mmCIF file of C-alpha atoms and ligand atoms in Angstrom:
data_model
loop_
_atom_site.group_PDB
_atom_site.id
_atom_site.type_symbol
_atom_site.label_atom_id
_atom_site.label_comp_id
_atom_site.label_asym_id
_atom_site.label_seq_id
_atom_site.Cartn_x
_atom_site.Cartn_y
_atom_site.Cartn_z
ATOM 1 C CA MET L 1 -33.417 -350.773 5.383
ATOM 2 C CA ARG L 2 -37.632 -348.614 6.805
ATOM 3 C CA GLY L 3 -39.010 -351.686 9.688
ATOM 4 C CA VAL L 4 -36.375 -352.666 10.207
ATOM 5 C CA THR L 5 -35.274 -351.480 13.751
ATOM 6 C CA ILE L 6 -31.905 -350.918 14.619
ATOM 7 C CA VAL L 7 -31.128 -353.310 17.433
ATOM 8 C CA GLU L 8 -32.117 -356.011 14.290
ATOM 9 C CA ARG L 9 -29.228 -353.191 12.547
ATOM 10 C CA PHE L 10 -26.327 -353.847 14.783
ATOM 11 C CA LEU L 11 -27.246 -356.738 15.408
ATOM 12 C CA LYS L 12 -26.239 -358.097 10.762
ATOM 13 C CA GLU L 13 -24.002 -355.363 10.433
ATOM 14 C CA GLY L 14 -21.494 -357.232 13.730
ATOM 15 C CA GLY L 15 -22.049 -354.720 16.672
ATOM 16 C CA SER L 16 -21.374 -350.962 13.317
ATOM 17 C CA MET L 17 -24.520 -348.288 13.610
ATOM 18 C CA PHE L 18 -23.874 -344.756 11.559
ATOM 19 C CA ILE L 19 -25.641 -341.333 12.328
ATOM 20 C CA VAL L 20 -25.747 -338.839 9.940
ATOM 21 C CA ALA L 21 -25.858 -334.937 11.098
ATOM 22 C CA ILE L 22 -25.401 -332.268 8.355
ATOM 23 C CA ASN L 23 -24.071 -329.044 9.250
ATOM 24 C CA GLN L 24 -26.278 -326.666 7.853
ATOM 25 C CA GLU L 25 -24.227 -323.201 8.146
ATOM 26 C CA LYS L 26 -21.627 -325.606 5.828
ATOM 27 C CA CYS L 27 -24.454 -326.761 3.477
ATOM 28 C CA THR L 28 -23.729 -324.908 0.422
ATOM 29 C CA GLY L 29 -26.274 -326.113 -1.586
ATOM 30 C CA CYS L 30 -25.076 -328.560 -4.518
ATOM 31 C CA ASP L 31 -27.683 -331.541 -3.653
ATOM 32 C CA SER L 32 -25.022 -334.302 -4.390
ATOM 33 C CA CYS L 33 -25.495 -336.201 -0.919
ATOM 34 C CA ALA L 34 -29.212 -336.638 -0.988
ATOM 35 C CA GLU L 35 -28.654 -337.408 -4.968
ATOM 36 C CA GLY L 36 -26.988 -340.204 -4.062
ATOM 37 C CA CYS L 37 -27.908 -341.487 -0.217
ATOM 38 C CA PRO L 38 -28.668 -345.008 -1.042
ATOM 39 C CA ALA L 39 -30.674 -345.170 2.385
ATOM 40 C CA HIS L 40 -33.076 -341.737 1.145
ATOM 41 C CA ILE L 41 -32.803 -340.144 4.416
ATOM 42 C CA LEU L 42 -30.706 -336.847 3.216
ATOM 43 C CA GLY L 43 -33.432 -334.904 1.281
ATOM 44 C CA PHE L 44 -32.413 -330.795 -0.008
ATOM 45 C CA ASP L 45 -34.601 -328.059 0.537
ATOM 46 C CA GLY L 46 -33.189 -326.388 -2.671
ATOM 47 C CA THR L 47 -31.517 -324.443 -0.236
ATOM 48 C CA HIS L 48 -29.881 -327.091 1.747
ATOM 49 C CA ALA L 49 -29.378 -330.154 2.501
ATOM 50 C CA TYR L 50 -31.197 -332.607 5.712
ATOM 51 C CA VAL L 51 -31.851 -335.447 7.373
ATOM 52 C CA SER L 52 -35.111 -336.244 6.198
ATOM 53 C CA GLY L 53 -35.024 -340.128 7.425
ATOM 54 C CA ASP L 54 -33.861 -341.120 10.713
ATOM 55 C CA GLU L 55 -30.481 -340.420 10.544
ATOM 56 C CA ALA L 56 -30.058 -343.962 12.184
ATOM 57 C CA GLU L 57 -31.169 -345.879 9.332
ATOM 58 C CA CYS L 58 -27.706 -344.196 8.076
ATOM 59 C CA LEU L 59 -25.326 -347.068 5.904
ATOM 60 C CA GLY L 60 -22.021 -345.769 6.132
ATOM 61 C CA CYS L 61 -21.350 -345.562 2.591
ATOM 62 C CA GLU L 62 -19.577 -342.368 2.931
ATOM 63 C CA SER L 63 -21.270 -341.596 -0.472
ATOM 64 C CA CYS L 64 -22.143 -338.797 1.411
ATOM 65 C CA THR L 65 -19.345 -337.521 3.269
ATOM 66 C CA SER L 66 -16.804 -338.233 -0.145
ATOM 67 C CA VAL L 67 -19.158 -335.906 -1.956
ATOM 68 C CA CYS L 68 -19.368 -333.041 -0.100
ATOM 69 C CA PRO L 69 -17.940 -330.349 -1.410
ATOM 70 C CA SER L 70 -17.536 -327.852 2.327
ATOM 71 C CA GLY L 71 -17.342 -330.931 4.374
ATOM 72 C CA ALA L 72 -20.624 -330.296 5.777
ATOM 73 C CA VAL L 73 -21.971 -333.670 6.004
ATOM 74 C CA THR L 74 -20.588 -335.981 9.051
ATOM 75 C CA ILE L 75 -21.001 -339.335 10.161
ATOM 76 C CA THR L 76 -20.582 -340.901 13.245
ATOM 77 C CA GLU L 77 -19.898 -344.455 13.640
ATOM 78 C CA LEU L 78 -21.407 -345.901 17.179
HETATM 79 S S1 SF4 C 1 -23.471 -342.866 4.492
HETATM 80 FE FE1 SF4 C 1 -24.744 -343.422 2.584
HETATM 81 S S2 SF4 C 1 -26.297 -344.290 3.881
HETATM 82 FE FE2 SF4 C 1 -25.313 -342.478 4.793
HETATM 83 S S3 SF4 C 1 -26.457 -340.594 4.626
HETATM 84 FE FE3 SF4 C 1 -24.693 -340.894 3.607
HETATM 85 S S4 SF4 C 1 -24.565 -341.453 1.509
HETATM 86 FE FE4 SF4 C 1 -26.650 -342.078 3.087
HETATM 87 S S1 SF4 C 2 -23.086 -332.275 -0.501
HETATM 88 FE FE1 SF4 C 2 -22.333 -330.740 1.244
HETATM 89 S S2 SF4 C 2 -22.474 -328.923 0.094
HETATM 90 FE FE2 SF4 C 2 -23.085 -330.472 -1.175
HETATM 91 S S3 SF4 C 2 -25.754 -330.018 0.209
HETATM 92 FE FE3 SF4 C 2 -25.318 -331.836 0.530
HETATM 93 S S4 SF4 C 2 -24.142 -330.910 2.390
HETATM 94 FE FE4 SF4 C 2 -24.819 -329.415 0.891
#
């Protein structure tokens, strides 16, 4: 998805865009979200997950929110 502008994504996806955020205080460090992110925008530093890429490249697939045991991941639809 890299190289595709936010405007191009906005048009292609019918006006839906998603922003992902991780609450570091809630993250228990299981690494499940980063492992399964198809957009490869989540990282893991050995202790906590973090947004390692462009948060606006989130596909909104909800893989991360569904696997997170602590509710640390939030996806916001714009
Ligand atoms: S919703 Fe999907 S694409 Fe977006 S951060 Fe989570 S796993 Fe990655
Ligand atoms: S799935 Fe949740 S608890 Fe596990 S690393 Fe990701 S944010 Fe942290």
